Amino acid sequence: MEENVEVSKGELKRERAEGAVRRKRRNTAIAAIAALLVIGGAVYGGVSYSRWRAAHLPGRPFEDQGREHVGTGHQHVYNSNPPVSGWHFPQPAEWGVYKEELPDEVLIHNLEHGGIWISYKPDISEDLRAKLEKFYEIYGRKIIVTPRAKNDSDVVLAAWTRLDTFSAAEYSDERIKRFVKAFRNKGPEFVP
């Protein structure tokens, strides 16, 4: 009889060991599945957030046409008016308010550095022009304000690959602040 008790104790030890191995395997599998769900959720959530954010940013996106430096006289076609990426001169303009138009190829370089270009049709009211110029006083660096006769709208806000256009009647300080906040210092080439 004593022999059966010893066998039972051995079997009990073996069953406990096997149970511990099964629990360890089960817990490892659960942890692996949970990790996959967390990683998958983060990736999917990141993509979803990126899509949501892009859809809720001000203005319209345009395809990036590159950052190639060109010389004067180089022929090129842009995908937006004014251009928000693509061929540009090697030297950007100084940040500030200009009373005369500057070449698009200069200002694209400013956009590449994370700048915001506020352009307006030359025939807008003096009051609206003063409001637009005030944004340079508010934000300083990384803002350029210029007239631009080729604009399709009275006012155009430009950042790298992004435009917001509106008429003088649609003007809003908040609209411009939102655009500046969303895109200033967000160009592909960071220059402090």
Short mmCIF file of C-alpha atoms in Angstrom, two decimals:
data_model
loop_
_atom_site.label_atom_id
_atom_site.label_comp_id
_atom_site.label_asym_id
_atom_site.label_seq_id
_atom_site.Cartn_x
_atom_site.Cartn_y
_atom_site.Cartn_z
CA MET A 1 0.00 0.00 0.00
CA GLU A 2 2.85 2.29 0.80
CA GLU A 3 4.15 1.96 -2.77
CA ASN A 4 0.87 3.33 -4.20
CA VAL A 5 1.13 6.39 -1.96
CA GLU A 6 4.62 7.10 -3.31
CA VAL A 7 3.36 6.75 -6.91
CA SER A 8 0.47 9.06 -6.15
CA LYS A 9 2.83 11.65 -4.73
CA GLY A 10 5.02 11.38 -7.86
CA GLU A 11 2.03 11.68 -10.12
CA LEU A 12 0.82 14.65 -8.14
CA LYS A 13 4.20 16.37 -8.53
CA ARG A 14 4.22 15.66 -12.27
CA GLU A 15 0.67 16.96 -12.69
CA ARG A 16 1.53 20.12 -10.79
CA ALA A 17 4.61 20.67 -12.95
CA GLU A 18 2.61 20.07 -16.14
CA GLY A 19 -0.08 22.45 -14.88
CA ALA A 20 2.54 25.12 -14.20
CA VAL A 21 3.94 24.68 -17.74
CA ARG A 22 0.40 24.95 -19.25
CA ARG A 23 -0.35 28.10 -17.19
CA LYS A 24 2.96 29.64 -18.25
CA ARG A 25 2.24 28.90 -21.94
CA ARG A 26 -1.30 30.26 -21.63
CA ASN A 27 -0.11 33.45 -19.89
CA THR A 28 2.61 33.93 -22.52
CA ALA A 29 0.06 33.51 -25.32
CA ILE A 30 -2.33 35.98 -23.65
CA ALA A 31 0.50 38.49 -23.18
CA ALA A 32 1.54 38.11 -26.84
CA ILE A 33 -2.02 38.62 -28.07
CA ALA A 34 -2.45 41.65 -25.80
CA ALA A 35 0.83 43.12 -27.06
CA LEU A 36 -0.28 42.63 -30.68
CA LEU A 37 -3.60 44.29 -29.96
CA VAL A 38 -1.91 47.25 -28.27
CA ILE A 39 0.64 47.68 -31.08
CA GLY A 40 -2.02 47.23 -33.76
CA GLY A 41 -4.30 49.71 -32.02
CA ALA A 42 -1.51 52.25 -31.71
CA VAL A 43 -0.60 51.92 -35.38
CA TYR A 44 -4.22 52.05 -36.53
CA GLY A 45 -5.01 54.83 -34.08
CA GLY A 46 -1.97 56.79 -35.26
CA VAL A 47 -3.03 56.45 -38.86
CA SER A 48 -6.59 57.38 -37.98
CA TYR A 49 -5.42 60.37 -35.95
CA SER A 50 -3.16 61.48 -38.81
CA ARG A 51 -6.03 61.26 -41.26
CA TRP A 52 -8.34 63.06 -38.85
CA ARG A 53 -5.76 65.78 -38.18
CA ALA A 54 -5.06 66.29 -41.91
CA ALA A 55 -8.78 66.61 -42.58
CA HIS A 56 -9.16 69.21 -39.81
CA LEU A 57 -6.14 71.38 -40.63
CA PRO A 58 -6.87 74.77 -42.16
CA GLY A 59 -6.52 75.32 -45.89
CA ARG A 60 -6.02 72.82 -48.71
CA PRO A 61 -3.10 70.43 -49.14
CA PHE A 62 -1.06 70.29 -52.35
CA GLU A 63 1.36 67.62 -53.50
CA ASP A 64 4.97 68.35 -52.60
CA GLN A 65 6.86 69.31 -55.77
CA GLY A 66 10.29 69.02 -54.21
CA ARG A 67 12.94 71.41 -52.96
CA GLU A 68 15.22 71.91 -55.94
CA HIS A 69 17.24 75.13 -56.08
CA VAL A 70 17.20 76.83 -59.49
CA GLY A 71 18.64 79.95 -61.03
CA THR A 72 16.87 82.91 -62.61
CA GLY A 73 15.18 82.10 -65.90
CA HIS A 74 14.51 78.44 -65.09
CA GLN A 75 11.11 77.41 -66.50
CA HIS A 76 8.77 75.56 -64.14
CA VAL A 77 5.08 74.96 -63.54
CA TYR A 78 3.58 74.87 -60.07
CA ASN A 79 0.50 72.98 -58.86
CA SER A 80 -0.90 75.87 -56.78
CA ASN A 81 -1.34 79.64 -56.95
CA PRO A 82 0.77 80.89 -55.28
CA PRO A 83 3.20 77.98 -55.25
CA VAL A 84 3.74 76.17 -51.95
CA SER A 85 6.63 73.87 -52.86
CA GLY A 86 8.94 73.15 -55.74
CA TRP A 87 11.66 74.96 -57.61
CA HIS A 88 13.04 77.98 -55.80
CA PHE A 89 16.02 80.31 -55.56
CA PRO A 90 18.84 79.40 -53.15
CA GLN A 91 18.41 82.56 -51.03
CA PRO A 92 15.21 83.22 -49.00
CA ALA A 93 13.87 86.70 -48.28
CA GLU A 94 14.23 88.39 -44.90
CA TRP A 95 11.12 87.93 -42.73
CA GLY A 96 8.93 91.02 -42.67
CA VAL A 97 6.40 93.21 -44.46
CA TYR A 98 7.02 94.20 -48.08
CA LYS A 99 5.22 96.89 -50.07
CA GLU A 100 6.42 95.45 -53.40
CA GLU A 101 5.98 91.96 -54.81
CA LEU A 102 8.80 89.46 -54.43
CA PRO A 103 9.46 86.56 -56.82
CA ASP A 104 7.56 83.40 -55.94
CA GLU A 105 10.84 81.47 -56.20
CA VAL A 106 12.27 83.46 -53.29
CA LEU A 107 9.24 83.02 -51.06
CA ILE A 108 9.01 79.26 -51.65
CA HIS A 109 12.40 79.07 -49.93
CA ASN A 110 10.89 80.86 -46.92
CA LEU A 111 8.08 78.28 -46.86
CA GLU A 112 10.68 75.51 -46.95
CA HIS A 113 12.12 77.01 -43.75
CA GLY A 114 8.73 76.78 -42.02
CA GLY A 115 7.55 80.28 -42.82
CA ILE A 116 4.06 81.60 -43.46
CA TRP A 117 3.53 83.81 -46.50
CA ILE A 118 0.53 86.12 -46.27
CA SER A 119 -0.12 87.61 -49.69
CA TYR A 120 -2.89 89.89 -50.86
CA LYS A 121 -4.17 91.47 -54.05
CA PRO A 122 -2.77 95.01 -54.33
CA ASP A 123 -6.26 96.56 -54.60
CA ILE A 124 -7.52 95.47 -51.15
CA SER A 125 -8.45 98.19 -48.67
CA GLU A 126 -5.81 99.96 -46.59
CA ASP A 127 -7.62 98.74 -43.46
CA LEU A 128 -7.32 95.07 -44.50
CA ARG A 129 -3.69 95.54 -45.55
CA ALA A 130 -2.91 97.00 -42.11
CA LYS A 131 -4.61 94.03 -40.41
CA LEU A 132 -2.53 91.57 -42.45
CA GLU A 133 0.71 93.45 -41.77
CA LYS A 134 -0.04 93.34 -38.04
CA PHE A 135 0.55 89.57 -38.10
CA TYR A 136 4.25 90.20 -38.64
CA GLU A 137 4.23 92.44 -35.56
CA ILE A 138 2.43 89.72 -33.57
CA TYR A 139 4.51 86.72 -34.64
CA GLY A 140 7.74 88.25 -35.94
CA ARG A 141 10.03 85.66 -37.40
CA LYS A 142 8.74 83.20 -39.93
CA ILE A 143 6.10 85.61 -41.32
CA ILE A 144 6.25 87.44 -44.65
CA VAL A 145 3.49 89.75 -45.86
CA THR A 146 3.51 90.87 -49.51
CA PRO A 147 1.22 92.09 -52.25
CA ARG A 148 0.76 89.61 -55.12
CA ALA A 149 -1.24 90.58 -58.20
CA LYS A 150 -1.47 86.98 -59.50
CA ASN A 151 -3.50 85.77 -56.50
CA ASP A 152 -6.89 84.24 -57.35
CA SER A 153 -8.31 85.52 -54.03
CA ASP A 154 -8.00 88.74 -52.07
CA VAL A 155 -5.95 87.05 -49.34
CA VAL A 156 -3.85 83.89 -49.50
CA LEU A 157 -2.14 82.14 -46.61
CA ALA A 158 0.68 79.85 -47.73
CA ALA A 159 2.80 77.29 -45.91
CA TRP A 160 4.82 74.38 -47.28
CA THR A 161 2.30 72.30 -49.32
CA ARG A 162 -0.72 74.15 -47.87
CA LEU A 163 -2.91 77.12 -48.95
CA ASP A 164 -5.89 78.93 -47.52
CA THR A 165 -7.58 81.47 -49.78
CA PHE A 166 -10.42 83.85 -49.03
CA SER A 167 -12.07 87.11 -50.01
CA ALA A 168 -11.82 90.36 -48.08
CA ALA A 169 -15.40 89.78 -46.88
CA GLU A 170 -14.36 86.41 -45.36
CA TYR A 171 -11.43 87.89 -43.42
CA SER A 172 -11.01 86.75 -39.82
CA ASP A 173 -8.10 87.21 -37.39
CA GLU A 174 -8.87 83.77 -35.97
CA ARG A 175 -8.60 82.14 -39.39
CA ILE A 176 -5.10 83.52 -39.86
CA LYS A 177 -4.03 82.69 -36.29
CA ARG A 178 -5.24 79.11 -36.75
CA PHE A 179 -3.25 78.76 -39.99
CA VAL A 180 -0.10 80.25 -38.45
CA LYS A 181 -0.40 78.01 -35.39
CA ALA A 182 -0.89 74.91 -37.54
CA PHE A 183 2.00 75.46 -39.96
CA ARG A 184 4.63 77.91 -38.72
CA ASN A 185 7.96 76.10 -38.19
CA LYS A 186 6.55 73.01 -39.94
CA GLY A 187 8.51 73.26 -43.21
CA PRO A 188 10.75 70.40 -44.37
CA GLU A 189 13.92 72.35 -43.54
CA PHE A 190 14.07 73.64 -39.98
CA VAL A 191 15.94 76.92 -39.62
CA PRO A 192 15.69 78.47 -36.13
#
